[in-house]
Short mmCIF file of C-alpha atoms and ligand atoms in Angstrom, two decimals:
data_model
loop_
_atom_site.label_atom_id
_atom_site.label_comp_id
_atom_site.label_asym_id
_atom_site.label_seq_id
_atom_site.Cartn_x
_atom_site.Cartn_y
_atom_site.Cartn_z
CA UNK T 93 46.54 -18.43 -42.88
CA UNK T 94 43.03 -18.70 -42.47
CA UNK T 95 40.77 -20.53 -44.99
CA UNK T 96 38.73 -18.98 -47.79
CA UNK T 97 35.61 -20.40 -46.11
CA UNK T 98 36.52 -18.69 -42.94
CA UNK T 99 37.22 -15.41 -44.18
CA UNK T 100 33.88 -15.75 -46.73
CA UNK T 101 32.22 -16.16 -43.51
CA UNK T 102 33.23 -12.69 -42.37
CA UNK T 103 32.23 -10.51 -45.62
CA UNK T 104 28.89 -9.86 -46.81
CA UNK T 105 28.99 -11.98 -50.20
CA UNK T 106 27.41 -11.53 -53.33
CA UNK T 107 28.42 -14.72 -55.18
CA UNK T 108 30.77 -17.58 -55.09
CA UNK T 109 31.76 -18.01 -58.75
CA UNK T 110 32.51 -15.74 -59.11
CA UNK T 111 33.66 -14.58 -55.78
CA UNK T 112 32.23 -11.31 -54.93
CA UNK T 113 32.18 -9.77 -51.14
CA UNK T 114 32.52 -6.76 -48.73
CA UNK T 115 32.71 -5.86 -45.75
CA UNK T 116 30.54 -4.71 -43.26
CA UNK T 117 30.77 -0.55 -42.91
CA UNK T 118 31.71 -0.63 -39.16
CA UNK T 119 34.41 -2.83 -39.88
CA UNK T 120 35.71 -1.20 -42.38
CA UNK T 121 36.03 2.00 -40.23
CA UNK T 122 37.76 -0.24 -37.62
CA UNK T 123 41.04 0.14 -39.03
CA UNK T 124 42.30 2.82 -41.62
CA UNK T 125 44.82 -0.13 -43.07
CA UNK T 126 42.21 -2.69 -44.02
CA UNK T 127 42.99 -5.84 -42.91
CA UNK T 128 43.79 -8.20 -45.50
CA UNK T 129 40.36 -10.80 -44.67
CA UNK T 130 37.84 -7.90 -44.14
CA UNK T 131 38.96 -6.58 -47.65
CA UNK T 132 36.33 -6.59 -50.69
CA UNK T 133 36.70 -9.08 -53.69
CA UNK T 134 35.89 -8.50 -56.85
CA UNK T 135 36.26 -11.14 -59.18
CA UNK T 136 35.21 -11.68 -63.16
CA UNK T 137 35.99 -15.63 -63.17
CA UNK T 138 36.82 -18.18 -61.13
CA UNK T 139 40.04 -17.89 -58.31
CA UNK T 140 43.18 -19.25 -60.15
CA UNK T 141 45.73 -21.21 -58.49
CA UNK T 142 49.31 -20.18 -59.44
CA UNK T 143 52.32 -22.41 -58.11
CA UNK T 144 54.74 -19.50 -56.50
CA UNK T 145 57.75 -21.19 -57.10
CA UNK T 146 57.07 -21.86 -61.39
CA UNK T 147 55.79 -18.52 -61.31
CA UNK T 148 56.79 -16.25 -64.09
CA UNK T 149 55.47 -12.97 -65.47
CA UNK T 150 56.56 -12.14 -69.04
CA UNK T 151 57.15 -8.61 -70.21
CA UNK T 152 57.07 -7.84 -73.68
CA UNK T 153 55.76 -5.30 -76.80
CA UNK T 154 56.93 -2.23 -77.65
CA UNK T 155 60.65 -2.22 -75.52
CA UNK T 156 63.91 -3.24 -76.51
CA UNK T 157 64.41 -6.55 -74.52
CA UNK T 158 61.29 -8.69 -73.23
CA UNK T 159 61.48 -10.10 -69.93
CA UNK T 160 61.04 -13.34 -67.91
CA UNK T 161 60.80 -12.82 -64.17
CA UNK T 162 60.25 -14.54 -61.23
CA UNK T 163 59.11 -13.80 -58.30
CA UNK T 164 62.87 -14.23 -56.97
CA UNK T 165 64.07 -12.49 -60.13
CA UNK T 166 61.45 -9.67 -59.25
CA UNK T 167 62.87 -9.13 -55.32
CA UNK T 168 66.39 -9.39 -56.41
CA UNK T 169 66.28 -7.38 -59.14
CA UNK T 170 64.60 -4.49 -58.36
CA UNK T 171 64.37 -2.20 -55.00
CA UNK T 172 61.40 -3.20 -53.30
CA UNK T 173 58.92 -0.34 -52.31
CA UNK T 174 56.06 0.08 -50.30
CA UNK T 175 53.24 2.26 -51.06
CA UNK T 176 49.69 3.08 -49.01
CA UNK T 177 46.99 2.94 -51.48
CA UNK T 178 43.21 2.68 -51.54
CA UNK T 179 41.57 0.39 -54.11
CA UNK T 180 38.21 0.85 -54.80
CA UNK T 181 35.77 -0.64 -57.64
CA UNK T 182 34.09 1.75 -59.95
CA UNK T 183 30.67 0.10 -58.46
CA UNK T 184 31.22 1.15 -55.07
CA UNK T 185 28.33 2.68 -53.69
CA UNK T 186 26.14 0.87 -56.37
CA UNK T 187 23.11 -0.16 -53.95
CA UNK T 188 22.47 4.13 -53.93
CA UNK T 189 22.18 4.62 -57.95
CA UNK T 190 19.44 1.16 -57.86
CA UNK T 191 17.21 2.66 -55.69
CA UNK T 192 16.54 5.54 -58.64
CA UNK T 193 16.76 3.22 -61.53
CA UNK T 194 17.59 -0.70 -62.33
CA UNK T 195 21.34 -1.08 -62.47
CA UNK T 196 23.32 -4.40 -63.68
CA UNK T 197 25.80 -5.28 -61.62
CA UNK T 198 26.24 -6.09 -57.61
CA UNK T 199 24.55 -4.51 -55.46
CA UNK T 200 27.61 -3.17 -53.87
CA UNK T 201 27.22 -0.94 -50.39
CA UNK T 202 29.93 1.48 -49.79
CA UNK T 203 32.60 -1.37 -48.95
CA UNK T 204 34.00 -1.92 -52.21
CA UNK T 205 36.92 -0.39 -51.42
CA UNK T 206 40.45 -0.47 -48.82
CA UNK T 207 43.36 0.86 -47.79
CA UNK T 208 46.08 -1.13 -47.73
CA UNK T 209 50.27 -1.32 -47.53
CA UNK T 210 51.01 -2.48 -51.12
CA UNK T 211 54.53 -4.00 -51.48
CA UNK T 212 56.49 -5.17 -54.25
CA UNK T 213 58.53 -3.48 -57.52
CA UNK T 214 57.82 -0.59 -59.36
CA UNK T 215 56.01 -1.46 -62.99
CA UNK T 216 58.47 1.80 -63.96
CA UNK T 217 61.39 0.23 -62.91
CA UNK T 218 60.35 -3.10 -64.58
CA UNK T 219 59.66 -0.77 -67.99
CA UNK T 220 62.66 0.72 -67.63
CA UNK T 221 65.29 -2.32 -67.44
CA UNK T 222 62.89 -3.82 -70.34
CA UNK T 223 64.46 -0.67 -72.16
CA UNK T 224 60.90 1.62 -72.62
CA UNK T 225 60.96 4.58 -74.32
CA UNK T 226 59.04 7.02 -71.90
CA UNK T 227 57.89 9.51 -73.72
CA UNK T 228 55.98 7.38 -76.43
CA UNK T 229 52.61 8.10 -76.66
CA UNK T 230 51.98 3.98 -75.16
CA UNK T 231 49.47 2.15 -73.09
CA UNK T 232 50.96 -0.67 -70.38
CA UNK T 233 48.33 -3.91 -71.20
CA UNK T 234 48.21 -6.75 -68.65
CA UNK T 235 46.75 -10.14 -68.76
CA UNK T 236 46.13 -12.59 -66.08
CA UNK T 237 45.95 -16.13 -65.23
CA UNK T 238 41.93 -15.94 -64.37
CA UNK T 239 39.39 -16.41 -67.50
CA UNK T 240 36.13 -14.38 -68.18
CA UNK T 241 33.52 -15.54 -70.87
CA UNK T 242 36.45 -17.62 -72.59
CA UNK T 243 39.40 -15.09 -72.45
CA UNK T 244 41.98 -14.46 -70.03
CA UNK T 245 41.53 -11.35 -67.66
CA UNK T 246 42.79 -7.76 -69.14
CA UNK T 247 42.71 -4.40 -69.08
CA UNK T 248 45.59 -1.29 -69.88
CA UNK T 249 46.79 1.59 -68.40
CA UNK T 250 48.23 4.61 -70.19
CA UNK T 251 52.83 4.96 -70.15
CA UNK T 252 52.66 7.76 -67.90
CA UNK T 253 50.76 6.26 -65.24
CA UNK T 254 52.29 3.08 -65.44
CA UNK T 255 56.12 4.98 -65.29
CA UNK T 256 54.29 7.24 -62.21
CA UNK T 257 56.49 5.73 -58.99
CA UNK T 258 53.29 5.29 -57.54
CA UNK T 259 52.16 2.66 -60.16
CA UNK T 260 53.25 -1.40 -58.96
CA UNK T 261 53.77 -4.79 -59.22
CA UNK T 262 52.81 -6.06 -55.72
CA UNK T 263 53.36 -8.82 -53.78
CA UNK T 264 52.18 -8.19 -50.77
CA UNK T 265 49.30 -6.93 -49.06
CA UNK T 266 50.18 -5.14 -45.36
CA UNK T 267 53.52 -6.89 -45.03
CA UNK T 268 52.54 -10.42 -45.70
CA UNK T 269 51.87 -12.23 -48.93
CA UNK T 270 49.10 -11.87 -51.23
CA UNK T 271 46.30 -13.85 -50.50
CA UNK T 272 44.58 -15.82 -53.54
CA UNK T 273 41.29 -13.93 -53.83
CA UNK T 274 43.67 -10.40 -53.70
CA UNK T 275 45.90 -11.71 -56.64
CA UNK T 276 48.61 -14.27 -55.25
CA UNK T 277 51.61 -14.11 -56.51
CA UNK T 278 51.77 -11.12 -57.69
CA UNK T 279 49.26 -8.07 -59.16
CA UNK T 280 49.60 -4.79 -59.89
CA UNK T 281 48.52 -1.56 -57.62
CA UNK T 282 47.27 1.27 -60.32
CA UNK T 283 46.65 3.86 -56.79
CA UNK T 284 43.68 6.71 -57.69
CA UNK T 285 42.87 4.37 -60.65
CA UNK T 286 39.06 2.30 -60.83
CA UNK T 287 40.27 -1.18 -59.08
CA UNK T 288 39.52 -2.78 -62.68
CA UNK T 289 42.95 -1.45 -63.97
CA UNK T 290 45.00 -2.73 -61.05
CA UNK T 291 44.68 -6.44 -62.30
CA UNK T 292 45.44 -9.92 -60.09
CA UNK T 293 47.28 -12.95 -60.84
CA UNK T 294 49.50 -11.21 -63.92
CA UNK T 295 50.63 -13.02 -66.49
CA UNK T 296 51.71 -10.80 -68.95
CA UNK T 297 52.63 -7.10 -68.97
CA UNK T 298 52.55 -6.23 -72.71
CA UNK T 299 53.67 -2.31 -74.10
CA UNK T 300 51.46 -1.25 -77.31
CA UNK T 301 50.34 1.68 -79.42
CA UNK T 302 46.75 1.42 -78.10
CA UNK T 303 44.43 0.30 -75.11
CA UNK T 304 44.00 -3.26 -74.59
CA UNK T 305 41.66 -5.07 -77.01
CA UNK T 306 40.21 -7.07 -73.61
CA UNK T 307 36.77 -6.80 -73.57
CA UNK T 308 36.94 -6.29 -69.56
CA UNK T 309 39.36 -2.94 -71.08
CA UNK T 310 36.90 -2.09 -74.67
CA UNK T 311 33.58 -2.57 -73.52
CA UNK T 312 33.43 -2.53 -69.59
CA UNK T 313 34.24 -0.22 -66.84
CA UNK T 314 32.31 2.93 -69.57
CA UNK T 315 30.98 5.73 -67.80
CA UNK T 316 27.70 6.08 -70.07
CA UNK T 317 24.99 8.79 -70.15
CA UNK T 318 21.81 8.90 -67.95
CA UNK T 319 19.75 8.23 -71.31
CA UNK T 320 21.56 5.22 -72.61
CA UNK T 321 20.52 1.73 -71.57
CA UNK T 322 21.60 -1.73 -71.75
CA UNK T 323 19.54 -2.21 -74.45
CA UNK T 324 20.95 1.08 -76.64
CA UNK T 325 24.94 1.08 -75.59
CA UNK T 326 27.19 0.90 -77.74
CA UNK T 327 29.62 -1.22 -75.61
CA UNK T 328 32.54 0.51 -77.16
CA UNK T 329 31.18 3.82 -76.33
CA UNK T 330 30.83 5.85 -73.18
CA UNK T 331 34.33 7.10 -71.16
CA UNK T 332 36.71 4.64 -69.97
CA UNK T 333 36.96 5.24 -65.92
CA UNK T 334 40.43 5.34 -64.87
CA UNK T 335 41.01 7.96 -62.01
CA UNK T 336 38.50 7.52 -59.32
CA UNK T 337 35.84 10.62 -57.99
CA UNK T 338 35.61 12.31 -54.70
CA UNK T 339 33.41 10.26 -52.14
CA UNK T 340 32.55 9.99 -49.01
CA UNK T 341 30.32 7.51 -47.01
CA UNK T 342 29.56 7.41 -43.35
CA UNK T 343 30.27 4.19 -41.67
CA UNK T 344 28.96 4.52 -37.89
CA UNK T 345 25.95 4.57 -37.62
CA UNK T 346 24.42 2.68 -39.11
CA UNK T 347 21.33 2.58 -40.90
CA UNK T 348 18.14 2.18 -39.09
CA UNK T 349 20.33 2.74 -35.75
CA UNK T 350 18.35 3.94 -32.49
CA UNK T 351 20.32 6.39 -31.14
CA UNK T 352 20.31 8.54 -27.40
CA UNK T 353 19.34 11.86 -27.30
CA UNK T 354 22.70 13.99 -27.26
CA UNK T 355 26.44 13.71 -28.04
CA UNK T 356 26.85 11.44 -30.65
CA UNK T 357 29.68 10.23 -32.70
CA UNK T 358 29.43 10.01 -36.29
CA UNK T 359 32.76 8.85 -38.28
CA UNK T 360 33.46 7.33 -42.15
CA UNK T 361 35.92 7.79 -44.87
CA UNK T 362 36.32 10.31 -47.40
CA UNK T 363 38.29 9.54 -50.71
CA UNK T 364 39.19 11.32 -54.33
CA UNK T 365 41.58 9.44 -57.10
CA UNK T 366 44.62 11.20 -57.13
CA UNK T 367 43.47 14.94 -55.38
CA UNK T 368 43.52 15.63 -51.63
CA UNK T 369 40.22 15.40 -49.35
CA UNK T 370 40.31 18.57 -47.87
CA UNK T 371 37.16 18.97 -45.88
CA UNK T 372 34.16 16.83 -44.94
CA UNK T 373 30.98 18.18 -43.83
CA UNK T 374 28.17 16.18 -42.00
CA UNK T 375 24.73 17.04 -41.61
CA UNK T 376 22.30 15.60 -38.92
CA UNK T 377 19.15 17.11 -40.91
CA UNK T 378 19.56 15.89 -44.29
CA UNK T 379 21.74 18.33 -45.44
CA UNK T 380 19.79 21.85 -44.51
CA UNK T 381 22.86 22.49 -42.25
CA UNK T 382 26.38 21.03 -41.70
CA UNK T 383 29.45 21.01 -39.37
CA UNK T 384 33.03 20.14 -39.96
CA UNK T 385 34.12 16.96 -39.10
CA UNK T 386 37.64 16.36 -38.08
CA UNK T 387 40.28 14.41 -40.54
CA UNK T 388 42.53 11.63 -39.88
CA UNK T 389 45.06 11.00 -43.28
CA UNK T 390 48.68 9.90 -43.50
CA UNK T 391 50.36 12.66 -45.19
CA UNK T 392 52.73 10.09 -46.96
CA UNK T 393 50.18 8.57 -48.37
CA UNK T 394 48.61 10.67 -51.23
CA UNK T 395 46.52 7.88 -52.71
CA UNK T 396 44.79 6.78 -49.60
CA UNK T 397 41.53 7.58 -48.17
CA UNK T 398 40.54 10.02 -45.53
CA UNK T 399 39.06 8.71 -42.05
CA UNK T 400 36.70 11.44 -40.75
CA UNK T 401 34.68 11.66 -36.89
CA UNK T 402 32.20 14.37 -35.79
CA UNK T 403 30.45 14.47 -32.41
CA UNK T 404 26.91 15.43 -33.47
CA UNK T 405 24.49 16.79 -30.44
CA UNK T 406 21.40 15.31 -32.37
CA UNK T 407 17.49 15.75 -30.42
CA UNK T 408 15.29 12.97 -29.87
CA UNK T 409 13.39 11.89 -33.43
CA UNK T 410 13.87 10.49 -36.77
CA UNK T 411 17.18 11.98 -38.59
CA UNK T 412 18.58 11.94 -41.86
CA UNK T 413 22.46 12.25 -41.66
CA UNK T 414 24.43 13.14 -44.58
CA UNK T 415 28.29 13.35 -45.40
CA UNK T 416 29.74 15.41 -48.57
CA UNK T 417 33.51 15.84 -49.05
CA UNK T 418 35.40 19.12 -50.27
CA UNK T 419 38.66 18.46 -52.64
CA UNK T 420 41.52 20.86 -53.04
CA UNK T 421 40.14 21.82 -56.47
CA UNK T 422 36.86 23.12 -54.28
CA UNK T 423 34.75 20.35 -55.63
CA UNK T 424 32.45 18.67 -54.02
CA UNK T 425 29.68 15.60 -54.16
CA UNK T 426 26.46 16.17 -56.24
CA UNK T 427 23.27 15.72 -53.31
CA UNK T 428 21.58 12.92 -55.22
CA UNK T 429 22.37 9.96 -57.11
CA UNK T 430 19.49 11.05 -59.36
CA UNK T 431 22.18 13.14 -60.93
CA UNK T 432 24.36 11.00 -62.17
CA UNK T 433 22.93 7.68 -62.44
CA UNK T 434 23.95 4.92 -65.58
CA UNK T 435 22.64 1.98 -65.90
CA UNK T 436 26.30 0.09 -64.77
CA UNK T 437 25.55 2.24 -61.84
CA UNK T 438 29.61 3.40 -61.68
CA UNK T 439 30.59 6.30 -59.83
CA UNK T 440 27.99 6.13 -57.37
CA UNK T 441 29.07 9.41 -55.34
CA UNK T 442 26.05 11.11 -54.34
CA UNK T 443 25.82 12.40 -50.49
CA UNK T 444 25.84 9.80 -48.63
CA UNK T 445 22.67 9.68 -46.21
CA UNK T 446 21.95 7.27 -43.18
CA UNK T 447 18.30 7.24 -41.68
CA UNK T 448 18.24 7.11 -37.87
CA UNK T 449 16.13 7.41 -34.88
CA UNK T 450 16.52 9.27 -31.53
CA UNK T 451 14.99 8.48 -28.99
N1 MTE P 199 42.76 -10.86 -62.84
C1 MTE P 199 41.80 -10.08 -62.33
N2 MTE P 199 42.15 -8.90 -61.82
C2 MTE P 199 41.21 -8.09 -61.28
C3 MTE P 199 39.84 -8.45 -61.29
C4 MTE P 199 39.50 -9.73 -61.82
O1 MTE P 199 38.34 -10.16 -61.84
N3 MTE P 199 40.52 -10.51 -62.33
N4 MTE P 199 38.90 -7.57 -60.81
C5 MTE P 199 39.29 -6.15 -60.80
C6 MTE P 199 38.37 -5.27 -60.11
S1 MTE P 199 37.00 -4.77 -60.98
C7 MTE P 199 38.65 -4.75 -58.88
S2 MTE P 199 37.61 -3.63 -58.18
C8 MTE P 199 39.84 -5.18 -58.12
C9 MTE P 199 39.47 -5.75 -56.77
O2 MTE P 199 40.60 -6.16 -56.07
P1 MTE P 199 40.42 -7.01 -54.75
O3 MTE P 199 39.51 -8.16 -55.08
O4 MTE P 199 41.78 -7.42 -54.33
O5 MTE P 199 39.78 -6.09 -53.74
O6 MTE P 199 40.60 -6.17 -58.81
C10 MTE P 199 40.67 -5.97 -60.20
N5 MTE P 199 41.62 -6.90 -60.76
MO1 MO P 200 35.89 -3.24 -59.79
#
């Protein structure tokens, strides 16, 4: 495995402690399973180091018989599934949504996010040995082994998507072990869910009769209106973002490229939480007119992104290019991140535009 320093020196990073980084746009497209070191990190605190072997991950609340398991205990207990999932952080796309307004937060481009083989148990089947009663109106609460302003790392998901077969407890990352900045040993994998809820280095997986009281779960991660500001939220207020919007960012080119006169190709990804990507149209004039670009998805893979490629035919001069995706509800992107800028600057899914030049 290669060091933390070595695959640091591949993202762009934002901070050490914590440890926040992505990668660069034309890598991401590379590959529509994101390799494990050109994957984004988002961290609260600082890395922990867990000890594999006295691992343990205790299960306990509202079910008839808590739980102690190891990682052994986990793989030999329960069938072991594998699941292709994006993860993406409600602040991808951030960088857009500053340019209209100050945002807090990272300055995140549109590589906060990845597709990746997730493999490991499902958090249902865990429930279900634990004796849950799955049609109790619940939330699943987990807490980890990092620490944020003084308190452990946590956040909740509601029963039915934690029960969803979709929903895991993960130990690896495209067939090989989690590495330490993704959550080694094990984390969970919350697919079409804001990456917040799928939380790293668990400790505890707790069943209760209301969200988690974790101020990473209460008072962060709020969709607020365009009017409120840090200085006039109400931290508790404002929507709690679970399932992820439709997006879509263009990877190659990039911006500022100089460009030939003629066929050019144009490719990115196109995502939506938990609904199908069904079209993607680029523009090479800023969005007056648009063309179809072609889609590349795994249709066994539900909860993972769409790669997209167009071959534009694009004259000499300067050119605005623009992507907007189409989901199976017949939604699409707003143009502008004018309309629905916050001051977290979350949900950043305006059009996409890249500035070029022909020549
Ligand atoms: N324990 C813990 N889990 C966490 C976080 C964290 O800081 N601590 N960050 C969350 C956020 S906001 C995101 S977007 C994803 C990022 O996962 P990654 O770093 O593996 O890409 O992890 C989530 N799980
Ligand atoms: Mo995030």
């Amino acid at each position: 495995m290669s060091s933390l320093a070595e695959r640091k020196a591949r993202l762009i990073v934002y901070g050490d402690a914590p440890y926040n980084a992505e990668p660069p746009l034309a890598r991401l497209r590379a590959a529509y399973r994101t390799a494990a070191d050109d994957f984004y990190v988002r961290s609260h605190g600082d890395l922990p180091e867990i000890d594999a072997d006295g691992y343990r991950l205790s299960v306990d609340g509202t079910i008839q018989t808590a739980l102690e398991l190891s990682l052994h205990g986990l793989r030999s207990r329960f069938p072991q599934v594998t699941v292709t999932a994006t993860m993406q952080c409600a602040g991808n796309r951030r960088a857009d949504m500053r340019a209209v307004a100050p945002v807090s937060g990272d300055p995140w481009d549109g590589g906060a996010i990845g597709t990746a083989d997730w493999t490991g148990v499902r958090l249902g089947d865990v429930l279900r040995e634990a004796g849950i009663d799955a049609g109790a109106d619940l939330h699943v609460a987990f807490e980890s082994h990092d620490t944020v302003e003084g308190h452990p790392y946590g956040a909740s998901i509601p029963l039915a998507k934690a029960l969803a077969p979709e929903t895991l407890l993960a130990y690896a990352m495209n067939g090989a072990p989690l590495l330490p900045e993704h959550g080694f040993p094990l984390r969970a994998v919350v697919p079409g869910f804001a990456g917040v809820r799928s939380p790293k280095w668990l400790k505890r997986v707790t069943v209760q009769d209301r969200p988690s009281d974790n101020p990473i779960q209460a008072d962060d991660y709020k969709l607020f209106p365009p009017d409120v500001t840090a200085e006039t939220a109400d931290p508790g207020a404002g929507h709690t973002i679970n399932t992820m919007p439709l997006n879509a960012v263009i990877c190659e080119p990039a911006r500022g490229a100089r460009l030939k006169a003629g066929s050019n190709i144009v490719s990115g990804y196109a995502v939506c939480g938990d609904r199908a990507v069904v079209r993607v149209d680029v523009s090479g004039d800023g969005g007056r007119t648009w063309a179809q670009a072609a889609l590349e998805h795994d249709a066994r893979a539900p909860f993972a992104w769409t790669f997209w490629t167009i071959d534009l035919d694009l004259p000499a001069g300067a050119h605005e290019l623009a992507v907007r995706a189409w989901d199976e509800a017949g939604q699409t992107q707003p143009a502008a991140p004018d309309d629905t800028w916050n001051y977290k600057g979350y949900l950043s899914a305006a059009w996409h535009r890249v500035h070029i030049t022909v020549a």
